Amino acid sequence: QSVLTQPPSVSAAPGQKVSISCSGTSSNIGSNYVSWYQQIPGTAPKLLIDDKNKRPSGIPDRFSGSKSGTSATLDITGLQTGDEAHYYCGTWDNGLAAVVFGGGTHLTVL
Amino acid sequence: QVQLQESGPGLVKPSQTLSLTCTVSGASISSSPYYWSWIRQPAGKGLEWIGRIYGSGSTNYNPSLQSPVSLSVDASNNQFSLKLTSLTAADTAVYYCARGGRGHFHYWGQGTLVTVSS
């Protein structure tokens, strides 16, 4: 049971937009920045959105993050087949004094 | 360019101790203003943060972990290490080292698979 809640899977057609949600509490998302990661099977997670809500160098602007209250959202526009992967949100939890992650969302590009 | 590389045994027996090392290049662990973390991922499951260490040696650990854990820094070799004791099958996972410690991990190692089995 992950501290942050993500939908297990989402899907959309190439060229479309998809949003992946990440729900938490006032102890984590409500008071800290959220980062997002993309993981292709067999590889290490790759940072998509950092804790300042910015994209690291090399990450296309099709990926964007936002936060409202105790929830965060990763938006991916102009979907490509190469975007098929697992996506994770992560942040600090003040109560646990630990990094917490969502359970991950598998994106299928139909 | 910061690079991290995990090393250690791929197979450990139950109840024994796992020791993994992360070798960092492109940045100095002891003088960088960053945390350095260990994260693991059981097959087919999500990410679990194990703990973090600062260059000064101060540490924080995930209170949810079942097995006792400790992190240390070897500044002379620019490495940081993980020690996990009293292993069970539940500790079987891919173990990653990464730079960061508050949920923001920009650089990751490639990961190393550790299997706990007799």
mmCIF file of C-alpha atoms in Angstrom:
data_model
loop_
_atom_site.group_PDB
_atom_site.id
_atom_site.type_symbol
_atom_site.label_atom_id
_atom_site.label_comp_id
_atom_site.label_asym_id
_atom_site.label_seq_id
_atom_site.Cartn_x
_atom_site.Cartn_y
_atom_site.Cartn_z
ATOM 1 C CA GLN A 1 0.000 0.000 0.000
ATOM 2 C CA SER A 2 1.731 3.170 -1.209
ATOM 3 C CA VAL A 3 1.474 6.445 0.697
ATOM 4 C CA LEU A 4 0.706 8.308 -2.533
ATOM 5 C CA THR A 5 -2.190 7.068 -4.672
ATOM 6 C CA GLN A 6 -1.955 6.762 -8.444
ATOM 7 C CA PRO A 7 -4.299 5.026 -10.890
ATOM 8 C CA PRO A 8 -2.816 1.642 -11.881
ATOM 9 C CA SER A 9 -3.196 2.333 -15.573
ATOM 10 C CA VAL A 10 -4.219 4.934 -18.134
ATOM 11 C CA SER A 11 -4.429 4.798 -21.893
ATOM 12 C CA ALA A 12 -4.869 7.152 -24.818
ATOM 13 C CA ALA A 13 -4.291 7.278 -28.539
ATOM 14 C CA PRO A 14 -1.172 8.676 -30.217
ATOM 15 C CA GLY A 15 -1.291 12.456 -30.437
ATOM 16 C CA GLN A 16 -3.776 12.751 -27.589
ATOM 17 C CA LYS A 17 -3.280 14.091 -24.056
ATOM 18 C CA VAL A 18 -3.281 12.045 -20.879
ATOM 19 C CA SER A 19 -3.246 13.117 -17.244
ATOM 20 C CA ILE A 20 -1.893 10.987 -14.415
ATOM 21 C CA SER A 21 -2.982 11.880 -10.910
ATOM 22 C CA CYS A 22 -1.121 11.492 -7.631
ATOM 23 C CA SER A 23 -3.072 11.914 -4.419
ATOM 24 C CA GLY A 24 -1.562 12.454 -0.989
ATOM 25 C CA THR A 25 -2.081 14.313 2.265
ATOM 26 C CA SER A 26 -1.131 17.573 3.940
ATOM 27 C CA SER A 27 1.987 15.831 5.311
ATOM 28 C CA ASN A 28 3.414 15.103 1.891
ATOM 29 C CA ILE A 29 2.047 16.644 -1.310
ATOM 30 C CA GLY A 30 0.250 19.365 0.631
ATOM 31 C CA SER A 31 3.520 20.780 1.961
ATOM 32 C CA ASN A 32 6.268 19.624 -0.388
ATOM 33 C CA TYR A 33 7.197 19.642 -4.054
ATOM 34 C CA VAL A 34 6.342 16.599 -6.161
ATOM 35 C CA SER A 35 8.673 14.988 -8.671
ATOM 36 C CA TRP A 36 7.661 12.692 -11.524
ATOM 37 C CA TYR A 37 9.573 9.779 -13.031
ATOM 38 C CA GLN A 38 9.280 7.679 -16.172
ATOM 39 C CA GLN A 39 10.444 4.078 -16.045
ATOM 40 C CA ILE A 40 10.757 1.856 -19.065
ATOM 41 C CA PRO A 41 10.973 -1.838 -18.076
ATOM 42 C CA GLY A 42 14.498 -2.965 -17.339
ATOM 43 C CA THR A 43 15.855 0.547 -16.863
ATOM 44 C CA ALA A 44 16.258 2.978 -13.990
ATOM 45 C CA PRO A 45 13.607 5.645 -13.435
ATOM 46 C CA LYS A 46 14.214 8.900 -15.281
ATOM 47 C CA LEU A 47 13.346 12.272 -13.760
ATOM 48 C CA LEU A 48 10.694 14.071 -15.814
ATOM 49 C CA ILE A 49 9.626 16.887 -13.504
ATOM 50 C CA ASP A 50 11.834 18.070 -10.657
ATOM 51 C CA ASP A 51 10.922 19.483 -7.254
ATOM 52 C CA LYS A 52 10.677 23.014 -8.691
ATOM 53 C CA ASN A 53 8.157 21.757 -11.255
ATOM 54 C CA LYS A 54 10.759 22.141 -13.985
ATOM 55 C CA ARG A 55 11.887 19.711 -16.668
ATOM 56 C CA PRO A 56 15.521 18.592 -16.611
ATOM 57 C CA SER A 57 17.523 19.177 -19.741
ATOM 58 C CA GLY A 58 16.420 16.890 -22.540
ATOM 59 C CA ILE A 59 12.876 16.336 -21.317
ATOM 60 C CA PRO A 60 10.410 17.616 -23.971
ATOM 61 C CA ASP A 61 7.826 20.248 -23.071
ATOM 62 C CA ARG A 62 5.111 17.695 -23.816
ATOM 63 C CA PHE A 63 5.568 16.722 -20.169
ATOM 64 C CA SER A 64 4.297 19.105 -17.490
ATOM 65 C CA GLY A 65 3.438 18.903 -13.812
ATOM 66 C CA SER A 66 1.048 20.745 -11.557
ATOM 67 C CA LYS A 67 -0.165 20.616 -7.980
ATOM 68 C CA SER A 68 -3.321 21.650 -6.203
ATOM 69 C CA GLY A 69 -3.731 21.118 -2.490
ATOM 70 C CA THR A 70 -2.876 17.501 -1.704
ATOM 71 C CA SER A 71 -2.913 16.267 -5.299
ATOM 72 C CA ALA A 72 -0.492 16.490 -8.186
ATOM 73 C CA THR A 73 -0.922 15.812 -11.869
ATOM 74 C CA LEU A 74 1.420 14.866 -14.687
ATOM 75 C CA ASP A 75 0.168 15.877 -18.122
ATOM 76 C CA ILE A 76 1.570 14.382 -21.308
ATOM 77 C CA THR A 77 0.482 15.922 -24.600
ATOM 78 C CA GLY A 78 1.090 14.756 -28.140
ATOM 79 C CA LEU A 79 1.382 11.140 -27.000
ATOM 80 C CA GLN A 80 3.909 8.946 -28.766
ATOM 81 C CA THR A 81 4.309 5.180 -28.690
ATOM 82 C CA GLY A 82 7.666 5.748 -27.006
ATOM 83 C CA ASP A 83 5.848 7.238 -24.019
ATOM 84 C CA GLU A 84 4.570 3.793 -23.031
ATOM 85 C CA ALA A 85 6.094 3.253 -19.599
ATOM 86 C CA HIS A 86 5.401 3.302 -15.891
ATOM 87 C CA TYR A 87 5.145 6.729 -14.259
ATOM 88 C CA TYR A 88 5.790 7.437 -10.576
ATOM 89 C CA CYS A 89 5.262 10.457 -8.367
ATOM 90 C CA GLY A 90 7.453 11.073 -5.339
ATOM 91 C CA THR A 91 7.832 13.582 -2.545
ATOM 92 C CA TRP A 92 8.909 14.038 1.081
ATOM 93 C CA ASP A 93 6.542 13.161 3.897
ATOM 94 C CA ASN A 94 7.002 15.407 6.933
ATOM 95 C CA GLY A 95 5.218 13.025 9.298
ATOM 96 C CA LEU A 96 7.128 9.914 8.260
ATOM 97 C CA ALA A 97 10.370 11.860 7.700
ATOM 98 C CA ALA A 98 10.808 9.762 4.570
ATOM 99 C CA VAL A 99 10.585 9.911 0.795
ATOM 100 C CA VAL A 100 7.311 8.411 -0.398
ATOM 101 C CA PHE A 101 6.310 7.264 -3.867
ATOM 102 C CA GLY A 102 3.079 6.483 -5.612
ATOM 103 C CA GLY A 103 2.407 2.909 -6.659
ATOM 104 C CA GLY A 104 3.007 3.779 -10.289
ATOM 105 C CA THR A 105 0.787 4.182 -13.342
ATOM 106 C CA HIS A 106 1.238 2.204 -16.532
ATOM 107 C CA LEU A 107 0.600 4.271 -19.624
ATOM 108 C CA THR A 108 -0.563 2.492 -22.754
ATOM 109 C CA VAL A 109 -0.513 4.397 -26.026
ATOM 110 C CA LEU A 110 -3.122 2.621 -28.105
ATOM 111 C CA GLN B 1 28.021 14.530 -15.871
ATOM 112 C CA VAL B 2 27.220 12.771 -12.612
ATOM 113 C CA GLN B 3 27.279 8.987 -12.813
ATOM 114 C CA LEU B 4 26.479 6.365 -10.182
ATOM 115 C CA GLN B 5 27.268 2.643 -10.250
ATOM 116 C CA GLU B 6 26.053 0.024 -7.793
ATOM 117 C CA SER B 7 28.132 -3.020 -6.906
ATOM 118 C CA GLY B 8 27.635 -5.978 -4.618
ATOM 119 C CA PRO B 9 26.514 -9.609 -4.450
ATOM 120 C CA GLY B 10 23.618 -10.742 -6.565
ATOM 121 C CA LEU B 11 22.649 -13.584 -4.233
ATOM 122 C CA VAL B 12 22.427 -13.501 -0.453
ATOM 123 C CA LYS B 13 21.120 -16.155 1.955
ATOM 124 C CA PRO B 14 18.200 -15.469 4.292
ATOM 125 C CA SER B 15 19.144 -13.995 7.684
ATOM 126 C CA GLN B 16 22.473 -12.784 6.266
ATOM 127 C CA THR B 17 23.635 -9.208 5.666
ATOM 128 C CA LEU B 18 23.571 -7.393 2.327
ATOM 129 C CA SER B 19 26.301 -4.873 1.593
ATOM 130 C CA LEU B 20 26.059 -2.693 -1.513
ATOM 131 C CA THR B 21 28.335 0.101 -2.639
ATOM 132 C CA CYS B 22 27.587 3.036 -4.923
ATOM 133 C CA THR B 23 30.551 4.605 -6.690
ATOM 134 C CA VAL B 24 29.997 8.197 -7.769
ATOM 135 C CA SER B 25 31.839 10.019 -10.542
ATOM 136 C CA GLY B 26 31.433 13.607 -11.709
ATOM 137 C CA ALA B 27 30.653 14.926 -8.226
ATOM 138 C CA SER B 28 32.162 14.767 -4.766
ATOM 139 C CA ILE B 29 29.913 13.102 -2.202
ATOM 140 C CA SER B 30 31.556 14.838 0.727
ATOM 141 C CA SER B 31 31.522 18.361 -0.695
ATOM 142 C CA SER B 32 28.318 18.373 -2.776
ATOM 143 C CA PRO B 33 25.249 19.975 -1.176
ATOM 144 C CA TYR B 34 23.135 16.926 -1.898
ATOM 145 C CA TYR B 35 21.771 13.856 -0.211
ATOM 146 C CA TRP B 36 22.626 10.432 -1.590
ATOM 147 C CA SER B 37 19.952 7.745 -1.396
ATOM 148 C CA TRP B 38 19.219 4.070 -1.832
ATOM 149 C CA ILE B 39 15.933 3.004 -3.424
ATOM 150 C CA ARG B 40 14.715 -0.495 -4.206
ATOM 151 C CA GLN B 41 12.103 -2.065 -6.438
ATOM 152 C CA PRO B 42 10.812 -5.646 -6.124
ATOM 153 C CA ALA B 43 10.026 -7.277 -9.432
ATOM 154 C CA GLY B 44 6.789 -5.951 -10.886
ATOM 155 C CA LYS B 45 6.285 -3.524 -8.004
ATOM 156 C CA GLY B 46 6.827 0.141 -7.205
ATOM 157 C CA LEU B 47 9.709 2.135 -5.788
ATOM 158 C CA GLU B 48 10.612 2.043 -2.093
ATOM 159 C CA TRP B 49 13.000 4.570 -0.565
ATOM 160 C CA ILE B 50 15.440 2.961 1.854
ATOM 161 C CA GLY B 51 17.356 5.913 3.237
ATOM 162 C CA ARG B 52 19.689 8.825 2.577
ATOM 163 C CA ILE B 53 23.066 10.081 3.667
ATOM 164 C CA TYR B 54 24.625 13.519 3.484
ATOM 165 C CA GLY B 55 28.283 14.064 2.743
ATOM 166 C CA SER B 56 28.840 14.882 6.400
ATOM 167 C CA GLY B 57 27.585 11.417 7.293
ATOM 168 C CA SER B 58 24.186 12.324 8.709
ATOM 169 C CA THR B 59 21.537 9.769 7.824
ATOM 170 C CA ASN B 60 17.780 9.221 7.636
ATOM 171 C CA TYR B 61 16.077 5.886 7.150
ATOM 172 C CA ASN B 62 12.645 4.778 6.040
ATOM 173 C CA PRO B 63 10.783 3.893 9.251
ATOM 174 C CA SER B 64 8.637 1.410 7.307
ATOM 175 C CA LEU B 65 11.521 -0.943 6.562
ATOM 176 C CA GLN B 66 11.321 -4.333 8.256
ATOM 177 C CA SER B 67 15.044 -5.084 8.102
ATOM 178 C CA PRO B 68 17.626 -3.014 10.009
ATOM 179 C CA VAL B 69 19.569 -0.715 7.664
ATOM 180 C CA SER B 70 22.603 1.537 7.843
ATOM 181 C CA LEU B 71 24.298 3.861 5.349
ATOM 182 C CA SER B 72 27.874 5.094 5.352
ATOM 183 C CA VAL B 73 30.200 7.251 3.263
ATOM 184 C CA ASP B 74 33.744 6.497 2.107
ATOM 185 C CA ALA B 75 34.919 9.950 1.079
ATOM 186 C CA SER B 76 38.352 8.808 -0.012
ATOM 187 C CA ASN B 77 36.849 6.555 -2.691
ATOM 188 C CA ASN B 78 33.817 8.775 -3.356
ATOM 189 C CA GLN B 79 31.455 5.957 -2.454
ATOM 190 C CA PHE B 80 28.479 5.459 -0.205
ATOM 191 C CA SER B 81 27.246 2.125 1.022
ATOM 192 C CA LEU B 82 24.156 0.301 2.208
ATOM 193 C CA LYS B 83 24.046 -2.432 4.799
ATOM 194 C CA LEU B 84 20.814 -4.363 5.264
ATOM 195 C CA THR B 85 20.731 -7.080 7.920
ATOM 196 C CA SER B 86 18.492 -10.040 8.760
ATOM 197 C CA LEU B 87 17.443 -10.452 5.156
ATOM 198 C CA THR B 88 14.262 -12.225 4.116
ATOM 199 C CA ALA B 89 12.807 -13.099 0.726
ATOM 200 C CA ALA B 90 10.907 -9.804 0.884
ATOM 201 C CA ASP B 91 14.205 -7.970 0.439
ATOM 202 C CA THR B 92 14.650 -9.442 -3.052
ATOM 203 C CA ALA B 93 14.644 -6.454 -5.397
ATOM 204 C CA VAL B 94 16.578 -4.271 -7.778
ATOM 205 C CA TYR B 95 18.546 -1.810 -5.658
ATOM 206 C CA TYR B 96 19.293 1.661 -7.020
ATOM 207 C CA CYS B 97 21.532 4.391 -5.691
ATOM 208 C CA ALA B 98 20.597 7.950 -6.583
ATOM 209 C CA ARG B 99 21.533 11.545 -5.888
ATOM 210 C CA GLY B 100 18.850 13.272 -3.878
ATOM 211 C CA GLY B 101 16.935 12.794 -0.691
ATOM 212 C CA ARG B 102 13.632 14.637 -0.579
ATOM 213 C CA GLY B 103 11.816 12.944 -3.459
ATOM 214 C CA HIS B 104 13.814 14.607 -6.222
ATOM 215 C CA PHE B 105 16.342 12.179 -7.754
ATOM 216 C CA HIS B 106 18.068 13.515 -10.838
ATOM 217 C CA TYR B 107 20.808 10.928 -11.207
ATOM 218 C CA TRP B 108 20.385 7.185 -10.784
ATOM 219 C CA GLY B 109 22.599 4.155 -11.026
ATOM 220 C CA GLN B 110 21.583 1.408 -13.433
ATOM 221 C CA GLY B 111 20.432 -0.787 -10.556
ATOM 222 C CA THR B 112 21.620 -4.142 -9.258
ATOM 223 C CA LEU B 113 19.424 -7.191 -8.704
ATOM 224 C CA VAL B 114 19.708 -8.783 -5.277
ATOM 225 C CA THR B 115 18.066 -12.144 -4.687
ATOM 226 C CA VAL B 116 17.600 -13.485 -1.168
ATOM 227 C CA SER B 117 17.485 -17.260 -1.361
ATOM 228 C CA SER B 118 19.081 -20.290 0.243
#
